[in-house]
PDB file of C-alpha atoms in Angstrom:
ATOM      1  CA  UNK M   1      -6.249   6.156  -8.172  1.00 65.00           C
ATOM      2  CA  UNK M   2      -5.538   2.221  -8.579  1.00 79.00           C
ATOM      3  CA  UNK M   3      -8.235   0.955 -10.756  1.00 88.00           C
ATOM      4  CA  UNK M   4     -10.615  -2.276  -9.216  1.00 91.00           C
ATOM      5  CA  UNK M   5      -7.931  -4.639 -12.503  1.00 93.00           C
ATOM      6  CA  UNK M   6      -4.577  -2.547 -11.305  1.00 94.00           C
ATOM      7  CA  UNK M   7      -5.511  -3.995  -7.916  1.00 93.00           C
ATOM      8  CA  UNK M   8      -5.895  -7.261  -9.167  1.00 94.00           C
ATOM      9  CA  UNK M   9      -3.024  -7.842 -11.126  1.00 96.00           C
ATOM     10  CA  UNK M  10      -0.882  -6.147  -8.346  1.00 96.00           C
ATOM     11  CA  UNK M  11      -2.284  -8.458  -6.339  1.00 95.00           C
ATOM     12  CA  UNK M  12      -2.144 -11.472  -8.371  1.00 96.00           C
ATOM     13  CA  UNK M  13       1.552 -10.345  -9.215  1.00 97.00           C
ATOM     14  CA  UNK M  14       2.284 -10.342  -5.330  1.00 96.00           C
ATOM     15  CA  UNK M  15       1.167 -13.986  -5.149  1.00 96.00           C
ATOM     16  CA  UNK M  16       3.186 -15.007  -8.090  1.00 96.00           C
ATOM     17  CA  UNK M  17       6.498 -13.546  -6.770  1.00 96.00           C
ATOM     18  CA  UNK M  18       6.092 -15.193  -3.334  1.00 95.00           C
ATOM     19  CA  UNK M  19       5.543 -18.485  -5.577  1.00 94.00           C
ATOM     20  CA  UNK M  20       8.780 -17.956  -7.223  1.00 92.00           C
ATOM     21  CA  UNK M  21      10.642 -17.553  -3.825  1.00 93.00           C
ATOM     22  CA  UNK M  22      11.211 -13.780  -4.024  1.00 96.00           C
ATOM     23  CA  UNK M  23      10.880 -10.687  -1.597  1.00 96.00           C
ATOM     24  CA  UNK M  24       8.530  -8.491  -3.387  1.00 97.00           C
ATOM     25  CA  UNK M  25       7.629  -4.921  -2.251  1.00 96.00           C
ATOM     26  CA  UNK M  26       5.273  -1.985  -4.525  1.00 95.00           C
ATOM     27  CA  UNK M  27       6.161   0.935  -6.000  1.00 95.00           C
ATOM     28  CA  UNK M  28       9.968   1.626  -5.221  1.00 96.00           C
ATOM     29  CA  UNK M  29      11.699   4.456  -6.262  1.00 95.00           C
ATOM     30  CA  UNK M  30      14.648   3.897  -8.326  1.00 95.00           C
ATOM     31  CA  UNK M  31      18.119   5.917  -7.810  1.00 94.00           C
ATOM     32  CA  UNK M  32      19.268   7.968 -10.448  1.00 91.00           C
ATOM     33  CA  UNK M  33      16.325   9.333 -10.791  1.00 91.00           C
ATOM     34  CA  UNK M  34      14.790   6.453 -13.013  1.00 93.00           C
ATOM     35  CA  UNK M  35      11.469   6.636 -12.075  1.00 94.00           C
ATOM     36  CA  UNK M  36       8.961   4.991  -9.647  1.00 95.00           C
ATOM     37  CA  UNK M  37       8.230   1.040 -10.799  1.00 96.00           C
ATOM     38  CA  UNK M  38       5.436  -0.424 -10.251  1.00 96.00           C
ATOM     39  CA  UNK M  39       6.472  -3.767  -8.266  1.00 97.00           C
ATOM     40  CA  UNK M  40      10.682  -4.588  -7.604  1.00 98.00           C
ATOM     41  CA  UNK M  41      11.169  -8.245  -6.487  1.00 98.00           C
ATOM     42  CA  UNK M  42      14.229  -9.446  -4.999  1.00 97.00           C
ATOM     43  CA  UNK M  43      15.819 -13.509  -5.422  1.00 95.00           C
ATOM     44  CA  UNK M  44      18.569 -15.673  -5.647  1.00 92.00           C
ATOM     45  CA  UNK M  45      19.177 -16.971  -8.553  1.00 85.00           C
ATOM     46  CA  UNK M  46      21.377 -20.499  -9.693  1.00 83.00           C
ATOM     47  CA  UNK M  47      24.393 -20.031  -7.817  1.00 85.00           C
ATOM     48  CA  UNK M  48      23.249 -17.641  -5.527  1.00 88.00           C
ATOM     49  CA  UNK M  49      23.760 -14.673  -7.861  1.00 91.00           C
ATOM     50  CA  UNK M  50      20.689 -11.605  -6.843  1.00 94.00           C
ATOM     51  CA  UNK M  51      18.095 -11.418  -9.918  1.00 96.00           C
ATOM     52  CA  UNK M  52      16.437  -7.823  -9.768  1.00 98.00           C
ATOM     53  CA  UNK M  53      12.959  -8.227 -11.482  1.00 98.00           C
ATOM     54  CA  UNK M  54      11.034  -5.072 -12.715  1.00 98.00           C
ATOM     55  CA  UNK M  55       7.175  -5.405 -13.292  1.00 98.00           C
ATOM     56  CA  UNK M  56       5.436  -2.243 -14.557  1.00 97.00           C
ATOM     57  CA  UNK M  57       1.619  -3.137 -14.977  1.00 97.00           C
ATOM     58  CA  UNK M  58      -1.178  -1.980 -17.604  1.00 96.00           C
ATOM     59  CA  UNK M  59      -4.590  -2.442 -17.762  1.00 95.00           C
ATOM     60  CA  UNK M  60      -5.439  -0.161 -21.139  1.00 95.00           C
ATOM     61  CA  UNK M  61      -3.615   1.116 -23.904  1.00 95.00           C
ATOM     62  CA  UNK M  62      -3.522   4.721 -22.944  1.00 93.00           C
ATOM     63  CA  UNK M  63      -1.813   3.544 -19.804  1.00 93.00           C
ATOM     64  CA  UNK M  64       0.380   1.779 -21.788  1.00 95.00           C
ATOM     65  CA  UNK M  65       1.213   4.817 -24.121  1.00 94.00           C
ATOM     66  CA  UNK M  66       1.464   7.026 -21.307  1.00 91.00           C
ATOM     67  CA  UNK M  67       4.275   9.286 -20.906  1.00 88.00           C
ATOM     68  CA  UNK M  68       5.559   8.059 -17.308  1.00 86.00           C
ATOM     69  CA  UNK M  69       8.855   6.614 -17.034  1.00 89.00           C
ATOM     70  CA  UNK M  70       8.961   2.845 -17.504  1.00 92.00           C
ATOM     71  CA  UNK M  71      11.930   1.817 -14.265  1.00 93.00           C
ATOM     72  CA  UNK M  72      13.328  -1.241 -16.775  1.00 96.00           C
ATOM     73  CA  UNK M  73      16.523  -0.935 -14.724  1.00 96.00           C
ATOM     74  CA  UNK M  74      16.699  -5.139 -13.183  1.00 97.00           C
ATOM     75  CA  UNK M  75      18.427  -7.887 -14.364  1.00 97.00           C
ATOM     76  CA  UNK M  76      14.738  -9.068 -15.670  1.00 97.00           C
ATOM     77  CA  UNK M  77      11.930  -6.930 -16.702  1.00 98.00           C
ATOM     78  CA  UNK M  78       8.147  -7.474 -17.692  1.00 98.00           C
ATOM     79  CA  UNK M  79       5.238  -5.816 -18.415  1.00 98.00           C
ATOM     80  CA  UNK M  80       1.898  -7.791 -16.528  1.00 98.00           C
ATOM     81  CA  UNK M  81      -1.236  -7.301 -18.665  1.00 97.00           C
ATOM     82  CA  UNK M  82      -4.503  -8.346 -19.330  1.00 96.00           C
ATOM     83  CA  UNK M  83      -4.929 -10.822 -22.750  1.00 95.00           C
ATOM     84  CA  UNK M  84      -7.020  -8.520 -24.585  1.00 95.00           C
ATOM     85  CA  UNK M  85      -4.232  -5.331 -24.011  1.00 97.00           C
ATOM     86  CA  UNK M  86      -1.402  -7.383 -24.793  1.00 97.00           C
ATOM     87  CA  UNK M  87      -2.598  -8.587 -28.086  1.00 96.00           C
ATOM     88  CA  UNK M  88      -3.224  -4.777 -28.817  1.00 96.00           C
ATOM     89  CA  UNK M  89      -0.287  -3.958 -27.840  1.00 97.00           C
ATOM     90  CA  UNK M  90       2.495  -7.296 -28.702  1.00 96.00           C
ATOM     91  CA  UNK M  91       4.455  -5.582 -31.341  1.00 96.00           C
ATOM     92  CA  UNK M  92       5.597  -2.733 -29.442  1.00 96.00           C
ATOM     93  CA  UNK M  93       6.906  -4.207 -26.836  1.00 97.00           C
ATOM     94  CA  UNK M  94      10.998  -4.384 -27.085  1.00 96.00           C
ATOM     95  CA  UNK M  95      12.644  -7.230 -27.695  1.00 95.00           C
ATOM     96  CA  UNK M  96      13.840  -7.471 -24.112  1.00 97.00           C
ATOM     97  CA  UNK M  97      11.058  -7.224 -21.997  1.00 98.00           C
ATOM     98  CA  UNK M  98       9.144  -9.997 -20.769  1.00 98.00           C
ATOM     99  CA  UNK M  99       5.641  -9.913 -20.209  1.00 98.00           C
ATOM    100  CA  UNK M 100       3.472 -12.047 -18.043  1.00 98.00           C
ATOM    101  CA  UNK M 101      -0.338 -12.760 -18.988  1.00 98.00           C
ATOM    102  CA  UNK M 102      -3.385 -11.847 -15.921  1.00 97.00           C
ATOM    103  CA  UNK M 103      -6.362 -13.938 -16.233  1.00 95.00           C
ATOM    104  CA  UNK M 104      -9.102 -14.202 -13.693  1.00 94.00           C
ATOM    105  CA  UNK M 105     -10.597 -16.692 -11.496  1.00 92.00           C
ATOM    106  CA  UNK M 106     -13.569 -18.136 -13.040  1.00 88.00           C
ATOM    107  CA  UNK M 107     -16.367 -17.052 -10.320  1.00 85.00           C
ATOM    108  CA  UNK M 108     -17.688 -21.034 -10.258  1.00 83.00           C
ATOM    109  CA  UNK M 109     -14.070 -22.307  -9.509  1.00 77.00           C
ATOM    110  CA  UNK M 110     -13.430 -19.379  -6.827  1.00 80.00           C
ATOM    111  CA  UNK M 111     -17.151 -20.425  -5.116  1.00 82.00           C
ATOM    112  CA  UNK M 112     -16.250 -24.260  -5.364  1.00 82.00           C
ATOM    113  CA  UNK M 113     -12.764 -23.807  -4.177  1.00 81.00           C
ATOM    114  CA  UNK M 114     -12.009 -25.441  -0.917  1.00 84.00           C
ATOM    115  CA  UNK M 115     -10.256 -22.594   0.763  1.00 84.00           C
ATOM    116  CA  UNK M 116      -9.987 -19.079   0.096  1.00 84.00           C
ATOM    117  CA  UNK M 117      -7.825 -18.118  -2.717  1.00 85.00           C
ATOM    118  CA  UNK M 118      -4.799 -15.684  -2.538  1.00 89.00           C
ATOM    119  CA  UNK M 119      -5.295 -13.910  -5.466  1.00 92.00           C
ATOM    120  CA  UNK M 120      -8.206 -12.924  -8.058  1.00 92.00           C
ATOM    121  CA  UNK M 121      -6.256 -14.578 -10.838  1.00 93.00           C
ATOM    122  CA  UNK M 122      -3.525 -16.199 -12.182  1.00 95.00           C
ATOM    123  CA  UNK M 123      -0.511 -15.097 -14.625  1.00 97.00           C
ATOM    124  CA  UNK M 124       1.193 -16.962 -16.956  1.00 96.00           C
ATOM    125  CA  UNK M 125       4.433 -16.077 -19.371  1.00 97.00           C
ATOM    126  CA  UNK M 126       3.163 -15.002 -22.638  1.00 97.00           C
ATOM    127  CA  UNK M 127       7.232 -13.769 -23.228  1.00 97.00           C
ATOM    128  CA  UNK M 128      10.482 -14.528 -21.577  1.00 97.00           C
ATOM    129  CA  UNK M 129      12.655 -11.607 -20.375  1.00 97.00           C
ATOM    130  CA  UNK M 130      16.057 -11.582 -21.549  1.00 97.00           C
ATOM    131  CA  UNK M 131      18.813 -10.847 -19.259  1.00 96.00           C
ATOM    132  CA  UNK M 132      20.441  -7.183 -18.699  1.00 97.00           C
ATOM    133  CA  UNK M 133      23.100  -5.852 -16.736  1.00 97.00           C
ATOM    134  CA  UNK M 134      21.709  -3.939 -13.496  1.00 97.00           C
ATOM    135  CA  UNK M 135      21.079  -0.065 -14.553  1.00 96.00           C
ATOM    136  CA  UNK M 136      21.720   1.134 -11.655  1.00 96.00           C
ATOM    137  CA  UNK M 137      24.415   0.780  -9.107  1.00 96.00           C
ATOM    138  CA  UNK M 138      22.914  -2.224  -6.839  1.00 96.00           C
ATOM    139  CA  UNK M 139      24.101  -0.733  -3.071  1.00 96.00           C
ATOM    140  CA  UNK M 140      21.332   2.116  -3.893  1.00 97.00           C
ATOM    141  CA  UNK M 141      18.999   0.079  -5.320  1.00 97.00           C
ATOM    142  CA  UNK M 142      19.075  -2.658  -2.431  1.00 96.00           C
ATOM    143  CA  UNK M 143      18.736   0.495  -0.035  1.00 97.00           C
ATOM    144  CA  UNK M 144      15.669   1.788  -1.856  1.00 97.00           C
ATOM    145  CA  UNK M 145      13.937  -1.275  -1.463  1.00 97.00           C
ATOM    146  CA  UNK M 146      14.903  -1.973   2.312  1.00 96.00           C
ATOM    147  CA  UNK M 147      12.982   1.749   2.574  1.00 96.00           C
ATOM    148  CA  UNK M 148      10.286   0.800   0.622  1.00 96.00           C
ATOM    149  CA  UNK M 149       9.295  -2.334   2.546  1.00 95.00           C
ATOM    150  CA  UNK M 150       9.852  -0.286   5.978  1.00 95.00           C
ATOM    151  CA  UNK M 151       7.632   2.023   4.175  1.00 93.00           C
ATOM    152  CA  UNK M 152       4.720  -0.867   4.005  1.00 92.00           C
ATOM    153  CA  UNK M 153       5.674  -2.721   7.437  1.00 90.00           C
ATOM    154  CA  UNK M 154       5.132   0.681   9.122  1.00 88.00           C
ATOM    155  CA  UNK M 155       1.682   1.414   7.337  1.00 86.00           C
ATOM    156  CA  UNK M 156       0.543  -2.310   8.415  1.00 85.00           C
ATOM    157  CA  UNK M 157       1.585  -1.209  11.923  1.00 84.00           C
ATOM    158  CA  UNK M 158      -0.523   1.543  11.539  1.00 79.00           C
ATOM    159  CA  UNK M 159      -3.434   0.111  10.144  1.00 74.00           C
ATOM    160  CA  UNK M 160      -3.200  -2.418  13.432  1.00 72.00           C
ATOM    161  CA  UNK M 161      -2.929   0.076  15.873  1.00 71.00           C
ATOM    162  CA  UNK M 162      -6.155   1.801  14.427  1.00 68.00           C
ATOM    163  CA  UNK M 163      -7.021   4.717  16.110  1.00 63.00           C
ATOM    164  CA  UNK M 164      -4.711   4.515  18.609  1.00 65.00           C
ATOM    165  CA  UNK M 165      -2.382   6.598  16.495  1.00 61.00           C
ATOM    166  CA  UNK M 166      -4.768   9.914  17.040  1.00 66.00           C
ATOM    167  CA  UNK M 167      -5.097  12.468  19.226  1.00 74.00           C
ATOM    168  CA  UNK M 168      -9.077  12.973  20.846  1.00 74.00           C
ATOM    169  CA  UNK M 169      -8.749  16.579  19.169  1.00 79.00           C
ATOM    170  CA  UNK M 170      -7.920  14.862  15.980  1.00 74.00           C
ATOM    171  CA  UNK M 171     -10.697  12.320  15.994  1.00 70.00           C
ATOM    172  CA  UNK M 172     -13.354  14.963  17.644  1.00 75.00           C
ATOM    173  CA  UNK M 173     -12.835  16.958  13.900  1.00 77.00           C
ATOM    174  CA  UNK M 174     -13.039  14.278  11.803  1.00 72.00           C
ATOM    175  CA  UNK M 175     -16.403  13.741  13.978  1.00 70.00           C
ATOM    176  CA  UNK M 176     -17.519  16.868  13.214  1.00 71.00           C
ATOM    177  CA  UNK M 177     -16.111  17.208   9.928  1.00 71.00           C
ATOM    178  CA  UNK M 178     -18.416  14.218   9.151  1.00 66.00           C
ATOM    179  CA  UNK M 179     -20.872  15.175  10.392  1.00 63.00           C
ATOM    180  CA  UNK M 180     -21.230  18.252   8.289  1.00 59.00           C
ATOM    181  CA  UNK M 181     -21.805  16.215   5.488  1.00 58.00           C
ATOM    182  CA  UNK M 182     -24.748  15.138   4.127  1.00 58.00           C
ATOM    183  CA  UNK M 183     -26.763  15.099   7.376  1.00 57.00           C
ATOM    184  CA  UNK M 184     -30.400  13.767   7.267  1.00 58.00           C
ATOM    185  CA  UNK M 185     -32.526  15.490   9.725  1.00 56.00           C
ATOM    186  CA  UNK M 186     -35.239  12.956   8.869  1.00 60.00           C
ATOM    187  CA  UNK M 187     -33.070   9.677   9.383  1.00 63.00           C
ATOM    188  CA  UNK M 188     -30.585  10.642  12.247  1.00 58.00           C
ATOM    189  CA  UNK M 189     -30.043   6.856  12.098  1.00 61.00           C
ATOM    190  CA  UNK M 190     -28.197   7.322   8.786  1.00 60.00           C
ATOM    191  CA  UNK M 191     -26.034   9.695  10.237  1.00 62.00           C
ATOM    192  CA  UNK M 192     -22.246   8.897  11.629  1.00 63.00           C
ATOM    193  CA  UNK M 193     -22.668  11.734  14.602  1.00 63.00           C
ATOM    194  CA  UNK M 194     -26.131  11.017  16.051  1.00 68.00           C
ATOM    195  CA  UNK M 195     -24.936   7.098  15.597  1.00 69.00           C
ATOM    196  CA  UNK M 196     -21.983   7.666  17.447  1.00 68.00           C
ATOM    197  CA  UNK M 197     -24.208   9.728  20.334  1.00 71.00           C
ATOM    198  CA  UNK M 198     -26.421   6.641  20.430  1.00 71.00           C
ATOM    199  CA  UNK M 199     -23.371   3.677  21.062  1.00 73.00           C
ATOM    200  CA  UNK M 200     -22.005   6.581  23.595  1.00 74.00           C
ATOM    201  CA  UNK M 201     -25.515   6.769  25.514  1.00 74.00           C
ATOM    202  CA  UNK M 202     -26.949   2.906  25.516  1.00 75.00           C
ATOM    203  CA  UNK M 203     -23.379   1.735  26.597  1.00 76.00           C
ATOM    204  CA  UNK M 204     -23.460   4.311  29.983  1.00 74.00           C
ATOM    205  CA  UNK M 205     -26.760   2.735  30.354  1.00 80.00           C
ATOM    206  CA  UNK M 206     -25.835  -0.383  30.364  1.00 79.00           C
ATOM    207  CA  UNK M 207     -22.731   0.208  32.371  1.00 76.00           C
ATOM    208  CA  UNK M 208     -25.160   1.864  34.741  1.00 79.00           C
ATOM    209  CA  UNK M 209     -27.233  -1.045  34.951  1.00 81.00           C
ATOM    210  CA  UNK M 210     -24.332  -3.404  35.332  1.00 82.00           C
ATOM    211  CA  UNK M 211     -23.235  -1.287  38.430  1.00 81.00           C
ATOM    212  CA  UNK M 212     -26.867  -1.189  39.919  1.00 81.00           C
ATOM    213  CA  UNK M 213     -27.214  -5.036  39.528  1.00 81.00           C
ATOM    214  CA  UNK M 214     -23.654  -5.680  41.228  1.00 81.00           C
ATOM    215  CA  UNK M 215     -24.343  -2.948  44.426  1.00 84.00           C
ATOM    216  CA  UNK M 216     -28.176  -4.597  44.090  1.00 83.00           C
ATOM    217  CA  UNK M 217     -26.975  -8.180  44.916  1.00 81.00           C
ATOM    218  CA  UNK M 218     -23.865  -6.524  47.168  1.00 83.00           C
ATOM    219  CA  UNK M 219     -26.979  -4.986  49.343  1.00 83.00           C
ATOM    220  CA  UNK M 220     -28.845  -8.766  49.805  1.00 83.00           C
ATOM    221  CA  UNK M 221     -25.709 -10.756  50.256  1.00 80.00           C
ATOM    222  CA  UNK M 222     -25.550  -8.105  53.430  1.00 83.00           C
ATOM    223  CA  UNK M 223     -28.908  -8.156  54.249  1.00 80.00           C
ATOM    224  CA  UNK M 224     -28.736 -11.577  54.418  1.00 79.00           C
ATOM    225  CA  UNK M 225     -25.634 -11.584  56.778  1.00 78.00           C
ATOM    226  CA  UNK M 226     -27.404  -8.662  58.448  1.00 76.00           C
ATOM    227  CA  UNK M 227     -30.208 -11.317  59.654  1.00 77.00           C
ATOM    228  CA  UNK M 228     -28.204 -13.909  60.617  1.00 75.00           C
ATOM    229  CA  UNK M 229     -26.601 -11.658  63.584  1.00 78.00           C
ATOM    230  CA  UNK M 230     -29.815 -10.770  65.013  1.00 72.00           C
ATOM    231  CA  UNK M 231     -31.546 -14.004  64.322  1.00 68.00           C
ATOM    232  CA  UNK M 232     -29.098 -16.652  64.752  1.00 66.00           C
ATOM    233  CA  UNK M 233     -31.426 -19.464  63.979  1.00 64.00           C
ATOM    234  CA  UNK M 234     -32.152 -18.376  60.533  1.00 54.00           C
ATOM    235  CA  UNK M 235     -28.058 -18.813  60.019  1.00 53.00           C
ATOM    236  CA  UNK M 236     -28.704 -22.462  58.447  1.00 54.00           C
ATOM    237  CA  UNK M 237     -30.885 -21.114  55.783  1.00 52.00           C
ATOM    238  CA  UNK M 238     -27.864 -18.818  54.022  1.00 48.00           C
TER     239      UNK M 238
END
């Protein structure tokens, strides 16, 4: 699970790509077998030579000790970390790698801002990255990351289409699934089946009453025709 600071420097990172004029996509496997990084951004550099960037981010030392494969394979590579880790951390960081700085929003500049802002923070270079030769061949590395931003197109489909994607069966046992849990006998209000039962009931009702109030003025528009055949005199008061 993405900690509440992964999300914002993944975020933040996101924003900061775009800036630079790249195509950006999260967690992309490499080829070779080289591991899963964290964020792969693609850009033309001078000349229109393709930079790969690597960004692997930590937000505590553990994570940055931990045993997972770091995907250093681009042309430029960085580590994106909070101030206090990366002072912890500065002299074990290879010669090569970049790293790039996260610091937050203050709250009174994010409430006073005239629009709302992109990202939680802001990065800035605390170390350059030096170039590298690609570590992988760049065919399989440019198909990985065509996958891997399918991969997020189709789950921002998905997330539009709601819903829509499930069957009735599917949705009636997550229903009851749900409401298994935790159920209140005391406060049905509280609870997602008998809240569901209500919305279900009050809009028949007032589908109902719709219908009655359409057939009810249907029935006096006829009425009133109705009295105009047999009593043609009262035909200049409809």
């Amino acid at each position: 699970m993405k900690t509440k600071l992964t999300k914002q420097l993944e975020s933040t990172l996101y924003q900061y790509c775009l800036e630079q004029g790249a195509y950006v996509v999260e967690e992309v496997s490499m080829p070779a077998k080289k591991g899963i990084v964290d964020t792969l951004s693609y850009q033309l550099g001078p000349d229109n030579q393709v930079e790969w960037r690597c960004y692997e981010l930590k937000v505590t030392k553990a994570d940055f000790h931990s045993k997972a494969q770091l995907s250093f394979i681009g042309h430029y590579n960085y580590f994106v970390l909070p101030q206090a880790l990366y002072e912890e951390v500065a002299d074990e960081i290879p010669t090569q790698i970049g790293v790039l700085i996260y610091r937050p929003f203050d709250q009174q500049a994010v409430d006073l801002a005239p629009q709302p802002l992109r990202a939680p923070g802001f990065l800035t270079v605390a170390k350059k990255a030096q170039r590298q030769d690609l570590q992988v061949d760049e065919t399989a590395l440019t198909g990985h990351f065509v996958a891997s931003l399918f991969r997020e197109v189709d789950k921002a489909k998905r997330v539009k289409k709601g819903l829509q994607l499930y069957s009735d069966d599917q949705l009636f046992k997550a229903l009851k699934k749900r409401a298994k849990v935790g159920y209140d006998i005391y406060q049905p209000d509280h609870n997602l089946y008998d809240r569901f039962v209500d919305d279900i009931q009050n809009e028949a009702i007032t589908a109902l009453q719709t219908e009655l109030d359409a057939r009810n003025a249907e029935y006096q528009a006829l009425q009133l025709k109705y009295r105009a055949l047999v009593h043609p005199d009262l035909e200049d008061q409809l």
